[in-house]
Amino acid sequence: MNDDTRGTPPAKGGSPNDPGAPAGEPTPADPFAGDSRRGDAASADAGGGASGVRPLRSWATALLSSLVSGAGQWAAGRRGRALSFFVPVASILAAGLLFALAQGRTELAVKSVQLPWLWTLFAVNMGLLAIRAYATIDAWRLGRTPASRTWIGPVGLAVALLITAFPHLWVASRNLTWIDTLQTVFNPPATTATTDPDVYAGPELSTTTVPAATTTTETLPIGVPTFTLPPTSLPDTEFLPLDGLTEGRYLSVLLAGGDAGPERGGLRTDTMIVATFDLESNRAYLFGLSRELVHIPLPAGFQKAFYDLEDTLWEIEFREWMWDQDKRCRKAGQWREDPPEFCPELPVQPEHCDCFPDRLNAIYTYTRNWTRTWPDVPDPGMEALRQTMQTLMGIPIDYYVLVDMAGFVALVDALGGVDIYVYESVHQGFSPAVEGGPIVRVDVDPGYQHLDGNQALAYVRSRDVVGDAGRVKRQRCMVRSVAAAADPVEIIWNFPTIAAAISENTTTNIPLEFVPELVRAAAALTLDDIVTVSLTGSGYTKDHDWRNIPKPDVADIRWRITSVLEGTSLGSSEGEDNECGDPDD
């Protein structure tokens, strides 16, 4: 038998295709080599070569590299090419992980509200996507053979690219959404009305500036037709750093919830809570005020602004009083002109109070169009409420945040609902938060309950059980419960919905450049020991107006706030009643 016709056998430990390759590891075809290599690949694909092992198909190599950059090249035997893709991607991811670990949670939260860092994250993410996508395409090309050039190859590549791109596009979408939310909420256009025109809005304002620039004449929507505001009443639009606010210790933010909705005739701030942060002790305080207060003291220069409103309210009440008394006198067979022993004397209109004569929650409604008085603020109505509240409470209020009903519902729903301890039964219905929505109804009994957005809204709006004091108490409880429901995983997963709820339904004067410092300060707070104070009830009112609506006892309110902040008076977290009524707290 002539062995020469059989050819020379391969070297020991080699393969039929590559004498120098280790045994059991055939050299795959290289589509970038010459025709002879392509022929070898084709024959290997057809019969598996002398070793009987088939090289991976193109869709398989692409899929491997879509999962781990360079894995497809490694499986195709191109080790150096595999490392050229794997090392850069792994290095970037490792550097990012080490950077995050070195920064810690607080600094990461601070950087998450800084636009330069957010744009850097976006650029790095897009760079990684480009590298990984190219690695996937390259692996697909390495795995192509003449026998595998069917429709399966392109479809497999498309699927692999989708797998590659999905995590990067998911991160990028949330990245861009967060950037847009920050720019929308914290850089809103000045003096733009935040709600549709309502029946209380006054006429368009006109202004005349004195050449000496010492005073400004304003025509206000309600009040004396024209009067002069002293320069001290005009707000300072510059924002101080944290250490310059309230002597460097306290930072206060007015949290207001608006009741704007279908057929409600405009927005009123039914929820008003002042959150004060002690930057030295890292403690938070929540001061709740009732909306059912009248004769609210006004900032300097605005005492006469509501004379016309006061006269109008008196005329309305006087007509109702006359109608009621007229019925009584007629029933007694007497007329208004009869002796006073049968019919009471006509009431005399009291002197102007130099205050806001209507309910506290109506200040926003009457001032939201005061764009001439406050031309450089996001919302004149909230600016008026902020200045009035700090006059009433006797403490500086640095910023405000206004959220309307629709935003509250969307936020709670995006968080997956809120768990709360209900200390009293509530069975009541309310108008919907959005146009065309169903009637909002809540039916809850005492005990632990899980509420969705609409139920939570109805719960905090109800005051049938214990009146407005109970309503304020439930509002402060809801603030705590929503904060507790803010699970990081839930926030990330539902972030687009949460961001939309915030950007579409929130107004604030907090500047974007100040948000990082605010986040850093908030991270240092002891949020599980929030002191809550309800400034409602007879203890904080002194008498009533002619409509029997309570007036605030300004001295007592200011004394209580000062005492709590100085530690000489207790809040609910230090021994008084828990506003949530939770027996476990």
Coordinates of C-alpha atoms in Angstrom, one line a residue:
M1 CA 0.0 0.0 0.0
N2 CA 1.4 3.3 -1.0
D3 CA 1.2 5.8 1.9
D4 CA 2.3 8.7 -0.3
T5 CA -1.1 9.0 -1.8
R6 CA -2.5 9.7 1.7
G7 CA -0.5 12.9 2.2
T8 CA 1.6 13.8 5.2
P9 CA -0.2 13.4 8.5
P10 CA -0.6 16.5 10.7
A11 CA 1.9 17.2 13.4
K12 CA 1.3 15.7 16.8
G13 CA -1.2 17.6 18.8
G14 CA -2.3 19.7 15.7
S15 CA -5.5 19.9 13.7
P16 CA -6.1 19.1 10.0
N17 CA -6.7 22.8 9.2
D18 CA -3.8 24.2 11.1
P19 CA -0.8 21.9 12.0
G20 CA 0.2 24.5 14.7
A21 CA -3.1 24.7 16.4
P22 CA -3.8 22.7 19.5
A23 CA -5.7 19.5 19.2
G24 CA -9.5 19.8 19.4
E25 CA -9.4 23.5 18.6
P26 CA -9.9 24.0 14.8
T27 CA -9.0 27.4 13.4
P28 CA -12.2 29.1 12.2
A29 CA -12.5 30.8 8.8
D30 CA -11.4 34.4 8.6
P31 CA -13.6 36.4 6.1
F32 CA -10.9 39.0 5.8
A33 CA -8.3 36.5 4.6
G34 CA -7.7 35.2 1.0
D35 CA -9.9 33.0 -1.1
S36 CA -8.1 29.9 0.1
R37 CA -9.1 30.6 3.6
R38 CA -12.7 31.2 2.5
G39 CA -12.7 27.8 0.8
D40 CA -11.4 26.2 3.9
A41 CA -14.1 27.8 5.9
A42 CA -16.8 26.7 3.5
S43 CA -15.6 23.1 3.6
A44 CA -15.4 23.2 7.3
D45 CA -18.9 24.6 7.5
A46 CA -20.1 21.9 5.2
G47 CA -18.5 18.9 6.8
G48 CA -17.0 20.1 10.0
G49 CA -13.4 19.7 8.9
A50 CA -11.3 16.8 9.9
S51 CA -12.2 17.5 13.6
G52 CA -15.9 17.3 13.0
V53 CA -16.5 20.6 15.0
R54 CA -18.7 23.2 13.2
P55 CA -17.7 26.9 13.6
L56 CA -20.3 29.2 15.2
R57 CA -22.8 30.8 12.9
S58 CA -22.7 34.6 12.4
W59 CA -25.9 35.1 14.5
A60 CA -24.4 33.2 17.3
T61 CA -21.1 35.2 17.4
A62 CA -23.1 38.4 17.2
L63 CA -25.3 37.3 20.1
L64 CA -22.3 36.5 22.2
S65 CA -20.8 40.0 21.6
S66 CA -24.1 41.6 22.3
L67 CA -24.0 40.1 25.8
V68 CA -20.3 40.5 26.5
S69 CA -18.2 42.7 24.2
G70 CA -15.6 40.6 22.4
A71 CA -17.1 37.2 23.4
G72 CA -18.1 36.5 19.8
Q73 CA -14.6 37.3 18.5
W74 CA -13.2 35.1 21.3
A75 CA -15.4 32.2 20.2
A76 CA -14.3 32.7 16.6
G77 CA -10.7 32.3 17.7
R78 CA -9.7 36.0 17.3
R79 CA -8.4 36.4 20.8
G80 CA -6.5 39.7 20.2
R81 CA -9.5 41.2 18.5
A82 CA -11.8 40.1 21.3
L83 CA -9.6 41.8 23.9
S84 CA -9.6 45.0 21.9
F85 CA -13.3 45.2 22.5
F86 CA -13.6 43.7 25.9
V87 CA -10.9 45.7 27.7
P88 CA -12.2 49.2 26.9
V89 CA -15.8 48.4 27.8
A90 CA -14.7 46.6 31.0
S91 CA -12.4 49.4 32.0
I92 CA -15.0 52.1 31.6
L93 CA -17.6 50.1 33.6
A94 CA -15.0 49.3 36.3
A95 CA -14.0 53.0 36.5
G96 CA -17.6 54.0 36.8
L97 CA -18.3 51.5 39.5
L98 CA -15.2 52.6 41.5
F99 CA -16.1 56.3 41.0
A100 CA -19.6 55.6 42.4
L101 CA -18.3 53.7 45.4
A102 CA -15.8 56.4 46.1
Q103 CA -18.4 59.2 45.9
G104 CA -21.0 57.6 48.2
R105 CA -24.8 58.0 48.1
T106 CA -24.9 61.7 49.1
E107 CA -22.4 62.9 46.5
L108 CA -24.0 60.7 43.8
A109 CA -27.4 62.3 44.7
V110 CA -25.8 65.8 44.5
K111 CA -24.2 65.0 41.1
S112 CA -27.6 63.7 39.8
V113 CA -29.0 67.2 39.9
Q114 CA -26.0 68.8 38.2
L115 CA -26.4 69.2 34.4
P116 CA -22.6 68.9 33.6
W117 CA -22.5 65.5 35.3
L118 CA -25.7 64.4 33.6
W119 CA -24.5 65.3 30.2
T120 CA -21.2 63.5 30.9
L121 CA -23.1 60.4 31.8
F122 CA -25.0 60.7 28.6
A123 CA -21.8 61.0 26.5
V124 CA -20.1 58.0 28.2
N125 CA -23.3 55.9 27.8
M126 CA -23.5 56.7 24.1
G127 CA -19.7 56.0 23.7
L128 CA -20.2 52.6 25.3
L129 CA -23.1 51.9 23.0
A130 CA -21.0 52.7 19.9
I131 CA -18.2 50.4 21.0
R132 CA -20.5 47.5 21.9
A133 CA -22.6 47.9 18.7
Y134 CA -19.4 47.8 16.6
A135 CA -18.2 44.7 18.5
T136 CA -21.5 43.0 17.7
I137 CA -21.3 43.8 14.0
D138 CA -17.7 42.8 13.8
A139 CA -18.5 39.4 15.5
W140 CA -21.3 38.8 13.0
R141 CA -18.9 39.5 10.1
L142 CA -16.3 37.1 11.5
G143 CA -18.9 34.3 11.8
R144 CA -20.2 34.7 8.2
T145 CA -19.6 31.8 5.7
P146 CA -20.9 31.2 2.2
A147 CA -23.2 28.5 3.6
S148 CA -24.6 30.8 6.3
R149 CA -25.5 33.7 4.1
T150 CA -29.3 33.3 4.4
W151 CA -32.0 35.5 5.9
I152 CA -31.2 34.1 9.3
G153 CA -27.9 36.0 9.5
P154 CA -29.3 39.6 9.1
V155 CA -32.2 38.9 11.3
G156 CA -29.9 37.5 14.0
L157 CA -27.7 40.6 13.7
A158 CA -30.7 42.8 14.1
V159 CA -31.8 40.9 17.3
A160 CA -28.3 41.1 18.6
L161 CA -28.1 44.9 18.0
L162 CA -31.4 45.3 19.8
I163 CA -30.1 43.4 22.8
T164 CA -26.9 45.5 22.7
A165 CA -28.8 48.9 22.5
F166 CA -31.6 48.3 24.9
P167 CA -29.8 49.0 28.2
H168 CA -28.1 52.0 26.8
L169 CA -31.2 53.5 25.3
W170 CA -33.1 52.8 28.6
V171 CA -30.5 54.7 30.6
A172 CA -30.3 57.5 28.0
S173 CA -34.1 58.0 28.0
R174 CA -34.2 58.4 31.8
N175 CA -31.1 60.6 31.6
L176 CA -32.6 63.0 29.1
T177 CA -36.0 62.9 30.9
W178 CA -34.3 63.9 34.2
I179 CA -32.4 66.7 32.5
D180 CA -35.6 68.0 30.9
T181 CA -37.4 67.8 34.3
L182 CA -34.7 69.8 36.1
Q183 CA -34.7 72.5 33.4
T184 CA -38.5 72.7 33.3
V185 CA -39.1 72.8 37.1
F186 CA -36.2 74.8 38.3
N187 CA -35.8 77.2 35.4
P188 CA -39.4 78.1 34.5
P189 CA -40.2 81.2 32.5
A190 CA -40.8 84.2 34.8
T191 CA -44.3 85.6 35.4
T192 CA -46.1 82.9 33.4
A193 CA -49.5 81.9 34.9
T194 CA -49.4 78.3 36.1
T195 CA -53.2 77.7 35.8
D196 CA -56.0 78.7 33.4
P197 CA -57.5 82.1 34.0
D198 CA -60.1 82.0 36.8
V199 CA -63.0 84.1 37.9
Y200 CA -61.0 85.9 40.5
A201 CA -58.3 87.2 38.2
G202 CA -58.2 91.0 38.1
P203 CA -57.7 93.2 35.0
E204 CA -54.4 93.6 33.3
L205 CA -52.0 95.6 35.3
S206 CA -50.3 98.9 34.4
T207 CA -47.2 100.4 35.9
T208 CA -45.5 103.8 36.1
T209 CA -42.0 104.1 37.4
V210 CA -40.8 107.3 39.0
P211 CA -37.6 108.6 37.4
A212 CA -35.7 108.7 40.7
A213 CA -36.5 104.9 41.0
T214 CA -37.3 105.3 44.7
T215 CA -40.9 104.2 44.4
T216 CA -43.1 102.3 42.0
T217 CA -46.8 102.9 41.3
E218 CA -48.8 99.7 40.8
T219 CA -52.4 99.3 39.6
L220 CA -53.3 96.1 41.5
P221 CA -56.1 93.8 40.4
I222 CA -58.0 94.1 43.7
G223 CA -57.7 97.0 46.1
V224 CA -57.1 100.8 45.9
P225 CA -57.0 101.7 42.1
T226 CA -53.5 103.2 42.5
F227 CA -51.1 103.4 45.4
T228 CA -47.4 103.6 46.0
L229 CA -45.3 100.7 47.1
P230 CA -42.1 101.6 49.1
P231 CA -38.9 100.0 47.7
T232 CA -38.7 97.8 50.8
S233 CA -41.7 95.8 49.7
L234 CA -40.2 94.7 46.4
P235 CA -38.6 91.3 46.7
D236 CA -34.9 90.7 46.5
T237 CA -34.5 88.4 43.5
E238 CA -30.9 87.2 44.4
F239 CA -30.6 83.9 46.1
L240 CA -28.2 83.5 49.0
P241 CA -26.1 80.4 49.6
L242 CA -27.0 78.0 52.4
D243 CA -24.7 79.6 54.9
G244 CA -26.3 83.0 54.2
L245 CA -29.9 82.0 54.8
T246 CA -31.5 82.8 58.1
E247 CA -28.1 83.3 59.8
G248 CA -26.8 80.1 58.3
R249 CA -28.9 77.7 60.4
Y250 CA -32.5 77.4 59.1
L251 CA -33.8 76.8 55.6
S252 CA -37.6 77.0 55.1
V253 CA -39.7 75.9 52.1
L254 CA -43.4 76.5 51.7
L255 CA -45.1 73.4 50.4
A256 CA -48.5 74.2 48.9
G257 CA -51.1 71.9 47.3
G258 CA -53.5 73.4 44.9
D259 CA -57.0 72.3 44.3
A260 CA -57.3 73.3 40.7
G261 CA -59.6 71.0 38.8
P262 CA -62.7 70.7 36.6
E263 CA -65.4 73.1 37.6
R264 CA -63.5 74.5 40.5
G265 CA -63.2 78.1 39.3
G266 CA -59.4 78.5 39.8
L267 CA -56.7 77.3 42.1
R268 CA -56.7 77.7 45.9
T269 CA -53.9 76.5 48.1
D270 CA -55.8 74.1 50.4
T271 CA -52.6 72.6 51.7
M272 CA -50.0 74.9 53.2
I273 CA -47.1 73.3 55.1
V274 CA -43.8 75.1 55.9
A275 CA -40.9 72.7 56.1
T276 CA -38.0 74.1 58.1
F277 CA -34.6 72.4 58.1
D278 CA -32.1 73.0 60.9
L279 CA -28.8 72.8 59.2
E280 CA -26.9 72.5 62.4
S281 CA -28.8 69.7 64.1
N282 CA -29.9 68.1 60.8
R283 CA -33.5 68.0 61.9
A284 CA -36.7 68.8 59.9
Y285 CA -39.8 70.5 61.1
L286 CA -43.3 70.6 59.5
F287 CA -45.6 73.5 60.4
G288 CA -49.2 73.1 59.2
L289 CA -51.6 76.0 58.9
S290 CA -55.3 75.9 58.5
R291 CA -56.8 77.4 55.3
E292 CA -59.8 78.6 57.4
L293 CA -58.1 81.8 58.7
V294 CA -59.0 85.3 57.8
H295 CA -57.6 88.8 58.5
I296 CA -54.1 87.6 57.7
P297 CA -51.3 90.2 58.3
L298 CA -49.7 91.5 55.1
P299 CA -46.1 92.4 54.3
A300 CA -45.0 96.0 54.6
G301 CA -46.4 98.1 51.7
F302 CA -49.4 95.8 50.9
Q303 CA -51.7 96.6 53.8
K304 CA -54.1 98.7 51.6
A305 CA -54.0 96.3 48.6
F306 CA -57.2 94.5 49.5
Y307 CA -59.5 97.4 50.6
D308 CA -61.8 96.8 47.5
L309 CA -61.9 93.1 48.3
E310 CA -62.8 93.8 51.9
D311 CA -65.6 96.2 50.8
T312 CA -66.9 93.6 48.4
L313 CA -67.0 90.9 51.0
W314 CA -68.8 93.2 53.3
E315 CA -71.4 94.0 50.7
I316 CA -72.1 90.3 50.0
E317 CA -72.4 89.5 53.7
F318 CA -74.5 92.6 54.4
R319 CA -77.0 91.6 51.7
E320 CA -77.2 88.1 53.1
W321 CA -77.7 89.5 56.6
M322 CA -80.4 91.9 55.4
W323 CA -82.2 89.1 53.5
D324 CA -82.1 86.9 56.6
Q325 CA -83.2 89.7 59.0
D326 CA -85.9 90.8 56.5
K327 CA -87.4 87.3 56.6
R328 CA -87.4 87.4 60.4
C329 CA -89.0 90.8 60.6
R330 CA -91.6 89.9 58.0
K331 CA -92.4 86.8 60.0
A332 CA -92.9 88.9 63.1
G333 CA -95.2 91.2 61.1
Q334 CA -92.7 94.1 61.1
W335 CA -90.6 95.9 58.5
R336 CA -87.1 97.1 58.6
E337 CA -88.3 100.6 59.5
D338 CA -90.0 99.4 62.6
P339 CA -88.6 100.0 66.1
P340 CA -85.4 98.1 67.0
E341 CA -87.2 96.0 69.7
F342 CA -88.7 94.0 66.8
C343 CA -85.8 94.2 64.3
P344 CA -82.1 94.6 65.0
E345 CA -80.3 97.7 64.0
L346 CA -78.4 97.8 60.7
P347 CA -74.8 96.7 61.2
V348 CA -72.0 99.2 60.7
Q349 CA -69.1 98.3 58.4
P350 CA -66.0 97.9 60.5
E351 CA -62.8 99.8 59.7
H352 CA -60.5 98.4 57.1
C353 CA -58.2 95.7 58.7
D354 CA -55.1 96.5 56.7
C355 CA -54.9 92.7 56.1
F356 CA -56.0 90.0 53.7
P357 CA -59.7 89.8 54.6
D358 CA -60.6 86.5 52.9
R359 CA -59.4 83.0 53.7
L360 CA -55.7 82.3 53.7
N361 CA -56.0 79.8 50.9
A362 CA -57.4 82.5 48.6
I363 CA -54.3 84.7 48.5
Y364 CA -52.9 82.9 45.5
T365 CA -56.2 83.3 43.6
Y366 CA -56.3 87.0 44.0
T367 CA -52.6 87.7 43.3
R368 CA -51.5 85.2 40.6
N369 CA -51.7 87.9 37.9
W370 CA -49.6 90.5 39.8
T371 CA -46.9 90.4 37.2
R372 CA -46.1 94.1 37.5
T373 CA -45.4 93.8 41.2
W374 CA -43.3 90.7 40.8
P375 CA -42.0 90.7 37.2
D376 CA -39.1 88.3 37.7
V377 CA -40.6 85.3 39.6
P378 CA -42.1 82.1 38.2
D379 CA -45.5 82.6 39.9
P380 CA -46.6 85.9 41.4
G381 CA -49.4 84.2 43.4
M382 CA -47.0 81.9 45.2
E383 CA -44.6 84.8 45.8
A384 CA -47.4 86.7 47.4
L385 CA -48.3 83.7 49.5
R386 CA -44.7 83.1 50.5
Q387 CA -44.3 86.7 51.8
T388 CA -47.6 86.7 53.6
M389 CA -46.9 83.4 55.3
Q390 CA -43.5 84.5 56.6
T391 CA -45.2 87.7 57.9
L392 CA -47.8 85.6 59.7
M393 CA -45.3 83.0 61.1
G394 CA -42.5 85.4 61.9
I395 CA -39.7 83.3 60.2
P396 CA -38.1 83.8 56.8
I397 CA -39.5 81.4 54.1
D398 CA -36.8 81.1 51.5
Y399 CA -38.5 79.1 48.7
Y400 CA -41.9 77.6 47.7
V401 CA -43.1 74.5 45.9
L402 CA -46.7 74.3 44.5
V403 CA -48.1 71.0 43.4
D404 CA -51.7 70.7 42.0
M405 CA -54.1 67.8 42.5
A406 CA -53.4 66.0 39.2
G407 CA -49.7 66.0 40.0
F408 CA -50.2 64.6 43.5
V409 CA -52.4 61.8 42.1
A410 CA -49.9 60.9 39.4
L411 CA -47.0 61.0 41.9
V412 CA -48.6 58.6 44.3
D413 CA -49.7 56.2 41.5
A414 CA -46.2 56.3 40.1
L415 CA -44.8 55.3 43.5
G416 CA -47.2 52.3 43.6
G417 CA -49.5 53.8 46.1
V418 CA -48.9 54.8 49.7
D419 CA -49.3 52.8 53.0
I420 CA -50.9 54.8 55.8
Y421 CA -52.5 54.2 59.1
V422 CA -56.1 55.5 59.1
Y423 CA -57.2 56.6 62.5
E424 CA -60.7 57.5 61.6
S425 CA -63.3 56.3 59.0
V426 CA -63.5 58.5 55.9
H427 CA -66.4 58.0 53.4
Q428 CA -66.6 60.9 51.0
G429 CA -66.5 61.8 47.3
F430 CA -64.8 64.7 45.5
S431 CA -64.6 66.3 42.1
P432 CA -62.0 64.7 39.8
A433 CA -58.5 66.0 39.6
V434 CA -58.4 66.0 35.8
E435 CA -61.0 67.0 33.2
G436 CA -63.3 64.1 32.3
G437 CA -62.1 62.0 35.2
P438 CA -64.5 60.0 37.5
I439 CA -65.7 61.3 40.8
V440 CA -62.9 60.7 43.4
R441 CA -64.2 58.7 46.3
V442 CA -62.5 57.3 49.4
D443 CA -64.0 54.6 51.7
V444 CA -61.5 53.6 54.3
D445 CA -61.9 52.4 57.9
P446 CA -59.4 52.6 60.8
G447 CA -56.3 50.5 60.4
Y448 CA -53.5 50.1 58.0
Q449 CA -54.6 50.9 54.4
H450 CA -52.9 51.0 51.0
L451 CA -54.2 54.0 49.0
D452 CA -53.8 54.8 45.3
G453 CA -53.4 58.3 44.1
N454 CA -57.1 59.2 43.9
Q455 CA -57.8 57.7 47.3
A456 CA -54.9 59.5 48.9
L457 CA -56.1 62.8 47.4
A458 CA -59.6 62.2 48.7
Y459 CA -58.3 61.2 52.1
V460 CA -56.2 64.4 52.6
R461 CA -59.1 66.6 51.2
S462 CA -61.8 65.3 53.5
R463 CA -62.7 67.4 56.6
D464 CA -66.1 66.0 57.4
V465 CA -65.0 64.0 60.4
V466 CA -63.0 66.4 62.6
G467 CA -63.1 69.5 60.5
D468 CA -60.1 71.5 59.1
A469 CA -57.8 70.6 62.0
G470 CA -58.1 66.9 61.1
R471 CA -57.5 67.7 57.5
V472 CA -54.2 69.5 58.3
K473 CA -53.2 66.6 60.4
R474 CA -53.8 64.1 57.6
Q475 CA -51.9 66.3 55.2
R476 CA -48.8 66.2 57.3
C477 CA -49.2 62.5 57.8
M478 CA -49.4 62.1 54.0
V479 CA -46.2 64.0 53.5
R480 CA -44.4 61.5 55.7
S481 CA -46.1 58.5 54.1
V482 CA -45.2 59.6 50.5
A483 CA -41.6 60.2 51.6
A484 CA -41.5 56.6 53.0
A485 CA -43.0 55.2 49.8
A486 CA -40.1 56.7 47.7
D487 CA -38.3 53.3 47.1
P488 CA -35.2 53.9 44.9
V489 CA -35.9 50.9 42.7
E490 CA -39.6 52.0 42.2
I491 CA -38.5 55.5 41.4
I492 CA -36.0 54.3 38.8
W493 CA -38.4 51.9 37.1
N494 CA -41.3 54.4 37.0
F495 CA -39.1 57.4 36.5
P496 CA -40.7 58.7 33.3
T497 CA -44.1 58.8 34.9
I498 CA -42.8 60.4 38.1
A499 CA -40.8 63.0 36.1
A500 CA -43.9 63.9 34.0
A501 CA -46.0 64.3 37.1
I502 CA -43.4 66.6 38.6
S503 CA -42.6 68.7 35.5
E504 CA -46.3 69.2 34.5
N505 CA -47.8 69.9 37.8
T506 CA -45.1 71.6 39.9
T507 CA -44.0 75.3 40.3
T508 CA -41.1 76.4 42.4
N509 CA -38.7 79.4 42.7
I510 CA -35.8 77.2 43.8
P511 CA -33.0 78.0 41.2
L512 CA -31.4 75.0 39.5
E513 CA -27.9 76.1 40.6
F514 CA -29.0 75.9 44.2
V515 CA -30.5 72.4 44.0
P516 CA -27.2 70.5 44.6
E517 CA -26.6 72.2 47.9
L518 CA -30.2 71.6 48.8
V519 CA -29.9 67.9 48.1
R520 CA -26.7 67.8 50.1
A521 CA -28.4 69.4 53.1
A522 CA -31.4 67.2 52.8
A523 CA -29.2 64.1 52.7
A524 CA -27.8 65.0 56.1
L525 CA -31.3 65.4 57.7
T526 CA -32.7 63.0 60.2
L527 CA -35.9 62.2 58.3
D528 CA -37.1 59.5 60.6
D529 CA -37.4 62.1 63.4
I530 CA -39.4 64.9 61.8
V531 CA -41.1 67.3 64.2
T532 CA -44.6 68.2 63.2
V533 CA -46.6 71.1 64.6
S534 CA -50.2 71.8 63.8
L535 CA -51.0 75.5 64.1
T536 CA -54.7 75.0 64.0
G537 CA -57.6 75.1 66.5
S538 CA -58.7 77.5 69.1
G539 CA -55.3 77.8 70.7
Y540 CA -54.1 79.8 67.6
T541 CA -57.1 82.0 67.1
K542 CA -58.3 85.0 69.1
D543 CA -61.7 85.9 67.7
H544 CA -63.8 85.7 64.6
D545 CA -64.9 88.1 61.8
W546 CA -68.5 89.1 61.0
R547 CA -68.8 85.8 59.1
N548 CA -67.8 83.8 62.1
I549 CA -64.5 82.7 60.5
P550 CA -61.5 82.6 62.9
K551 CA -58.7 85.1 62.9
P552 CA -55.2 84.0 63.7
D553 CA -53.5 84.8 67.0
V554 CA -50.3 86.0 65.4
A555 CA -48.4 86.3 68.7
D556 CA -49.2 82.7 69.7
I557 CA -48.4 81.3 66.3
R558 CA -45.0 83.1 66.3
W559 CA -44.3 82.1 69.9
R560 CA -45.0 78.4 69.2
I561 CA -42.8 78.3 66.1
T562 CA -39.9 80.0 67.8
S563 CA -40.3 77.7 70.9
V564 CA -40.2 74.6 68.8
L565 CA -37.2 75.7 66.8
E566 CA -35.3 76.6 70.0
G567 CA -36.2 73.3 71.6
T568 CA -38.3 74.8 74.5
S569 CA -41.6 73.4 73.1
L570 CA -42.3 70.0 71.8
G571 CA -43.6 68.8 68.4
S572 CA -45.5 65.7 67.7
S573 CA -42.4 63.5 67.2
E574 CA -41.3 64.3 70.8
G575 CA -44.3 63.3 72.8
E576 CA -47.4 64.9 71.4
D577 CA -50.0 63.1 69.3
N578 CA -48.7 61.3 66.2
E579 CA -50.5 62.9 63.2
C580 CA -50.8 59.5 61.5
G581 CA -52.3 57.9 64.6
D582 CA -50.1 54.9 64.1
P583 CA -50.0 52.8 67.3
D584 CA -46.6 51.4 66.4
D585 CA -44.9 54.8 66.3

